[in-house]
Every structure is written in structure tokens, then in C-alpha cells.
XYZ file of C-alpha atoms in Angstrom:
359
model
C 176.707 -92.396 190.524
C 178.864 -93.075 188.111
C 179.345 -97.089 187.839
C 179.565 -99.745 185.635
C 177.266 -101.912 184.023
C 177.921 -105.619 186.173
C 180.539 -104.730 189.344
C 183.824 -106.999 188.682
C 185.224 -108.984 191.865
C 187.304 -106.388 192.598
C 184.673 -104.530 193.291
C 182.859 -106.118 195.744
C 185.774 -106.896 197.785
C 185.881 -103.379 197.412
C 182.754 -102.165 199.228
C 182.846 -105.575 201.529
C 186.540 -103.551 202.732
C 184.053 -100.474 203.113
C 181.457 -101.714 205.438
C 183.924 -103.616 208.070
C 185.171 -100.337 207.898
C 181.955 -98.597 208.472
C 180.954 -100.950 211.311
C 184.148 -100.606 212.774
C 183.341 -96.664 213.328
C 180.362 -96.955 214.072
C 181.843 -99.518 217.287
C 184.770 -97.124 217.980
C 181.469 -94.085 218.525
C 179.560 -96.150 220.384
C 182.959 -97.352 222.522
C 183.350 -93.205 222.432
C 180.061 -92.680 223.965
C 179.337 -95.484 226.243
C 182.171 -93.184 228.067
C 180.083 -90.009 227.737
C 177.077 -88.301 228.937
C 174.518 -85.424 227.908
C 174.820 -83.810 224.357
C 178.699 -85.768 222.908
C 177.297 -89.055 224.142
C 173.975 -88.036 221.894
C 176.563 -86.493 219.070
C 178.905 -90.187 219.309
C 175.482 -92.394 219.124
C 174.108 -90.903 216.301
C 177.057 -90.898 213.976
C 177.569 -94.032 215.040
C 174.100 -94.208 213.779
C 175.400 -92.637 210.529
C 178.006 -94.725 209.697
C 176.073 -98.163 210.330
C 173.102 -96.525 207.234
C 176.669 -96.011 204.445
C 177.610 -99.869 206.669
C 173.701 -101.563 205.305
C 174.385 -99.446 201.232
C 176.948 -101.979 200.833
C 175.104 -104.764 202.333
C 172.524 -103.491 199.891
C 175.269 -103.848 197.025
C 176.301 -106.884 198.453
C 173.016 -108.252 198.734
C 173.959 -109.974 202.312
C 176.824 -109.330 204.587
C 179.238 -112.517 203.217
C 180.515 -115.107 205.198
C 183.928 -114.362 204.823
C 184.950 -110.314 205.551
C 188.400 -108.704 205.804
C 189.989 -107.105 208.011
C 189.503 -103.151 209.258
C 192.795 -101.115 207.919
C 195.000 -100.354 210.269
C 194.110 -97.063 211.327
C 190.431 -98.480 212.202
C 191.310 -100.895 214.456
C 194.167 -98.669 216.716
C 190.778 -96.486 216.240
C 188.828 -99.251 217.683
C 192.226 -99.960 220.648
C 192.115 -96.537 221.254
C 187.821 -96.337 222.108
C 188.423 -99.310 224.108
C 191.320 -98.751 226.655
C 191.344 -94.755 226.689
C 187.799 -92.956 224.671
C 190.871 -89.579 224.832
C 191.048 -86.927 222.879
C 193.672 -89.064 220.874
C 190.930 -91.341 219.720
C 188.670 -88.499 218.899
C 192.051 -86.537 217.022
C 192.272 -90.125 215.407
C 189.035 -90.064 214.362
C 188.999 -86.543 212.847
C 191.901 -87.959 210.772
C 189.849 -90.516 208.801
C 187.412 -89.002 208.595
C 189.369 -86.807 206.413
C 190.971 -89.900 204.795
C 186.618 -90.370 203.566
C 187.136 -92.183 198.960
C 183.983 -92.435 198.379
C 184.608 -89.021 196.849
C 186.076 -90.862 194.525
C 184.329 -93.988 195.442
C 181.119 -94.364 191.849
C 179.138 -97.166 194.209
C 178.709 -93.920 197.156
C 176.046 -92.430 196.547
C 177.162 -88.871 197.105
C 175.272 -88.477 200.606
C 177.698 -90.450 201.754
C 180.421 -88.096 200.429
C 179.002 -85.189 202.591
C 177.960 -86.958 205.069
C 181.855 -88.044 205.642
C 182.640 -84.298 205.024
C 180.421 -83.377 207.943
C 181.272 -86.209 210.341
C 185.142 -84.834 209.563
C 183.690 -81.571 211.212
C 181.605 -83.496 213.993
C 184.598 -84.739 214.995
C 187.447 -81.792 214.711
C 184.485 -79.735 216.844
C 184.108 -82.472 220.208
C 188.123 -82.510 219.502
C 188.042 -79.472 219.870
C 186.584 -78.941 223.547
C 188.926 -82.051 224.555
C 192.056 -79.449 222.301
C 190.851 -76.566 224.784
C 190.959 -78.955 227.949
C 194.112 -79.506 227.328
C 195.668 -76.707 226.116
C 197.366 -75.077 229.093
C 198.983 -78.122 230.689
C 200.070 -79.817 227.993
C 201.615 -76.938 226.136
C 204.038 -76.846 229.132
C 204.345 -80.506 228.694
C 205.000 -81.176 225.186
C 207.229 -78.082 225.076
C 208.725 -78.171 228.278
C 209.382 -82.224 226.942
C 210.862 -80.736 223.760
C 213.013 -78.125 224.975
C 214.473 -80.086 227.211
C 215.500 -82.579 224.152
C 216.850 -79.748 221.877
C 218.763 -77.149 224.857
C 220.328 -80.346 226.632
C 221.590 -82.045 223.309
C 222.904 -78.909 222.003
C 224.994 -78.432 224.733
C 225.651 -82.073 225.189
C 227.042 -81.355 221.634
C 228.434 -78.323 221.674
C 230.655 -79.599 224.948
C 231.701 -82.441 223.991
C 232.689 -80.523 220.668
C 235.623 -79.238 222.209
C 237.254 -82.518 223.610
C 236.732 -82.662 227.036
C 236.278 -85.537 229.727
C 233.570 -87.263 229.387
C 233.036 -86.545 233.467
C 232.679 -82.904 232.383
C 230.668 -82.986 229.277
C 227.436 -85.422 231.947
C 228.717 -82.026 234.393
C 227.549 -79.765 231.874
C 225.107 -82.232 230.669
C 222.855 -82.172 234.642
C 223.476 -78.533 235.384
C 221.749 -77.567 232.083
C 218.996 -80.637 233.000
C 218.068 -79.238 236.647
C 218.864 -74.392 235.613
C 216.722 -75.005 232.438
C 214.337 -77.390 234.442
C 213.527 -74.457 237.142
C 213.505 -71.939 234.891
C 211.130 -73.635 232.261
C 208.013 -74.845 235.609
C 209.236 -70.450 237.046
C 208.540 -69.293 234.012
C 205.784 -71.026 233.399
C 204.207 -69.913 236.539
C 204.590 -66.955 236.297
C 203.618 -66.378 232.560
C 200.617 -68.170 233.384
C 199.144 -67.410 237.174
C 199.375 -63.014 234.762
C 197.183 -64.405 232.516
C 194.832 -65.823 234.791
C 194.990 -62.546 236.503
C 194.661 -60.482 233.263
C 191.990 -62.821 232.976
C 190.245 -62.268 235.328
C 189.886 -57.992 235.301
C 188.210 -58.638 231.849
C 185.525 -61.111 234.158
C 182.098 -59.199 235.395
C 181.747 -58.127 238.908
C 178.797 -57.240 240.768
C 181.308 -54.003 242.269
C 178.096 -51.500 241.404
C 175.011 -53.981 241.857
C 173.505 -52.745 245.122
C 173.228 -48.923 243.413
C 170.937 -51.018 240.676
C 167.814 -50.314 243.139
C 168.118 -46.634 242.855
C 168.703 -45.921 239.641
C 166.414 -44.267 237.113
C 163.915 -46.784 235.072
C 164.503 -44.414 232.169
C 167.270 -43.268 232.231
C 170.462 -45.606 233.652
C 174.078 -46.609 232.411
C 173.595 -49.534 233.418
C 173.258 -50.415 229.212
C 176.015 -48.842 228.923
C 178.059 -51.808 230.880
C 175.944 -53.585 228.338
C 176.812 -51.716 225.555
C 180.800 -52.259 226.530
C 180.085 -56.002 226.204
C 179.321 -55.780 223.232
C 175.069 -55.297 223.003
C 174.020 -53.701 220.712
C 171.881 -49.903 222.330
C 168.096 -50.806 222.982
C 168.963 -54.327 223.693
C 172.296 -53.394 226.181
C 168.755 -50.750 227.297
C 166.385 -53.859 227.636
C 168.599 -55.574 229.612
C 169.548 -52.347 231.838
C 165.473 -51.731 232.406
C 165.229 -55.977 233.215
C 168.103 -55.658 235.651
C 166.867 -52.599 237.103
C 162.875 -53.751 237.536
C 164.459 -56.718 239.529
C 166.988 -54.243 241.312
C 163.589 -52.192 242.673
C 160.965 -55.428 243.489
C 164.515 -56.740 246.070
C 165.139 -59.923 242.872
C 168.381 -60.646 242.561
C 169.695 -59.314 239.125
C 169.678 -60.952 236.536
C 173.402 -62.412 235.838
C 174.167 -62.607 231.578
C 174.373 -66.628 230.738
C 177.649 -68.410 231.271
C 180.490 -68.446 228.790
C 183.196 -71.324 229.347
C 185.003 -69.998 232.059
C 188.297 -68.990 230.738
C 190.205 -70.266 233.542
C 189.461 -73.567 232.290
C 190.961 -72.526 227.772
C 194.795 -71.308 230.577
C 194.564 -74.020 232.543
C 196.708 -74.797 236.453
C 199.269 -72.340 237.099
C 201.329 -75.072 239.676
C 200.274 -77.291 237.046
C 201.606 -76.073 234.261
C 205.250 -75.416 236.624
C 204.924 -79.042 237.474
C 204.077 -80.581 233.966
C 207.075 -77.413 232.497
C 210.110 -78.551 234.985
C 208.677 -82.094 234.759
C 208.405 -83.123 231.030
C 212.216 -80.453 230.768
C 214.046 -82.511 233.141
C 212.101 -85.820 231.455
C 213.629 -84.797 227.694
C 216.754 -83.156 229.284
C 218.059 -86.744 230.574
C 217.661 -88.138 227.619
C 220.702 -86.829 225.985
C 222.881 -87.119 229.403
C 222.107 -90.852 229.336
C 225.004 -92.222 227.768
C 227.282 -90.036 229.752
C 225.052 -91.538 232.893
C 226.515 -95.055 232.422
C 229.862 -94.634 231.720
C 229.965 -94.132 227.519
C 232.182 -91.583 225.912
C 233.506 -90.206 222.294
C 231.567 -91.027 219.014
C 229.642 -94.613 221.035
C 227.810 -91.666 223.274
C 227.615 -88.826 220.787
C 225.529 -91.021 217.938
C 223.755 -93.469 221.141
C 222.637 -89.398 221.904
C 221.105 -88.442 218.544
C 219.466 -91.769 218.792
C 217.348 -91.610 221.951
C 217.023 -87.930 221.109
C 215.484 -88.806 217.116
C 213.627 -91.261 218.687
C 212.130 -88.316 221.624
C 211.899 -85.966 218.941
C 209.662 -88.471 216.458
C 207.478 -89.000 219.367
C 206.786 -85.377 220.741
C 205.978 -83.516 216.917
C 203.984 -86.595 216.242
C 202.292 -85.999 219.361
C 201.754 -82.719 218.642
C 200.497 -83.325 215.153
C 197.962 -86.259 216.007
C 195.938 -83.842 219.105
C 196.298 -80.898 216.394
C 194.883 -83.080 213.412
C 197.706 -82.568 211.682
C 199.671 -85.196 210.061
C 201.850 -86.652 212.576
C 204.550 -87.804 210.343
C 205.023 -84.486 208.885
C 204.716 -82.833 212.838
C 207.690 -85.458 213.786
C 209.478 -84.606 211.282
C 209.725 -80.936 211.248
C 210.696 -81.037 215.836
C 213.727 -83.923 214.628
C 215.083 -81.240 211.821
C 214.811 -78.378 214.522
C 216.754 -80.388 217.217
C 219.129 -81.659 214.806
C 219.606 -78.270 213.679
C 220.790 -76.419 216.502
C 222.355 -79.455 217.631
C 224.928 -79.259 215.042
C 224.667 -75.369 215.527
C 226.011 -75.540 218.797
C 228.881 -79.174 216.998
C 230.844 -76.437 214.505
C 230.835 -74.322 217.988
C 232.169 -76.724 219.371
C 234.645 -78.281 217.854
C 235.936 -74.378 216.479
C 235.771 -73.593 220.399
C 238.207 -76.741 220.843
C 240.747 -75.840 217.748
C 240.299 -71.873 218.962
C 241.585 -73.140 222.721
C 244.136 -76.155 221.227
């Protein structure tokens, strides 16, 4: 740690800001811990304790807690507000980003251990957030991509149809037809996709088909060891496991089950949940480009309003994906915006060309 001989007033103001941020982050972790049980609760409380140690470091440098402290950063305040009200995966995703932006690596008055703590905290929070992401992955994927597909496909549809010069009522009819057709198609597609994936995973899971034959196997030469080798065990461990299971079966005990792991069904999600989410979110996205025509608008005003509304929605869905994936919400939002407006521009140009040729 390289420090100046005499800390300046600017240094002390910076320490005070670090102090309030550490105090606020510790409060966030305690709020999250209060909504959880078991191992996750213990991990969050230990993170809060570590932030408390960092807070004490700045208090020691300051000599005492200043009577007037600055307000925590806006990101920290948002994190605390969400932790009090939601305690969800969104908070952990924000906390992960906050830990990644720690200034301690370049702070001369922070110890190397503190900088290392923040890096490790990022991985710990990322691990906690990953559990929630896995639970959300099936239905959330269908919901977000359903909404995004609805926004992009129906915007492209109404832009393309509107560019041909047809009556506003025809643009409205095309948009509503696109909404219904797309939502039904997305819902059916998600149902078939998730159901098929679950059936494939079920086919790979262990079964009790051979359990009734276990007592009759030869203890020293039995093919049960081959079963465990197909599950990834090395030959010696597979043979030991097979002998253990056969011995238990011959003694009249139930077969020794393998250690339970995370169910693949939890990762895939519910087929009906994915289908319903996809249908509803596609419809909720697809209705937005049609709203100006529903309320009787037409011409350039309808097009401009549709683009504005869809632009806001695309930025929101992109930011949500970025937030939950631990990436930059702004970059993901801008990417969604570019893709959506790019598709609309292509169909609009094609509509113009078609309208000219038809005329």
C-alpha cells in the first residue's frame, strides 16, 4: 500500500464515501440473508461481516466516524432499495456488478487483502446469482425472448405494411393478425421444445429397471459395475460401488442410491409455464407497435410513436437480460435496439419498393 505522508482533505472525503458504501453494502447482504435460509443465508451474513471489516478500516484511518457522512452512491442506494423490497435475483445481479467495480485495486489507502476480498466477493455473489439464474432459465428465457420477438416481428410487420401506402385500418388488421399468429406459434413452439427437452433428459436419468435382479448377482463378478462405469466412475470405484449395492440387496436392504444432484427439470422449467409465458409476453410485446393505430392514429405520427414505444421496450428487455446475465445493461439494451430497428428498416424499405412497384 503506497500512501502519501499526510492525507489530504480530499483523501478523507474519499474514505468517508468508502465507509458509507461499505456500510450500505453490508446492510444489503443482511437484508438478503433475512429472506433466505440454510447455506445461502450463512454465506450472505459472512459477506456482510467482511464488508463490516472494510468499513472499520476506513473508520480507523479517519480516527472516528465523521459526524456528517456523504450519501451512498446511486448504485448502492438502488441496491439497498431493491433488497428491502424484493430480495431477488435482480439484487444479486446488481451486487455482482457492484463488486466487480470495486475501486480498491487502485486505492493507495486500501490494503491488498481488501482488494482481494472484493474480487472474491464478486465470485461468491456470482455463484449465488447463478442458482437463481438456473431456476429462472426456462420460463425467463421464454418470457424475455417472447416479448422481444413480439416487439421486433410486429414492428417489422406494421412498418413493412404501412410503407406500401395501404389504409390505416389494414395496418391495424395486419398488426393484430401478426400478434395472434405469432403468439400462438411461440406458445406452441415453446411447449413442444421444453416438453421434448424434458423427455430427452428423463431418458438419461437413472432407473430402477434392474433393482429386482440385484440380489441374484454374483458378488465378485457382476455387471452392475459396468452400469456405474457408464455413469463416469473409474473401474475400481465402480466395482466397489457394485459390491456395496449387491451386498445390501442380498441382505434385504434397499439399493444404495447415488447422491442426489440438481434436477435437470428445474433447469429446463415447466413446458406449460414456458408456453404460457411465451404466448403472453409475445402478445405483450407485439401489441406495442400496433397501439398508435388502435387509438386511431395514422401516417408519420403513428410510425414515429410506434418506433418510440418499441425503442423504449427494446431497451428495457435488453437491459433486463444484461442485468440478469451480469453484463452491462446499457450495452445489451443498445444491442436489442439496433437489432429491432434494423429489422424494421429492412421491411420498411421493402414495403416502399413494393408500394412503388404496385402503383
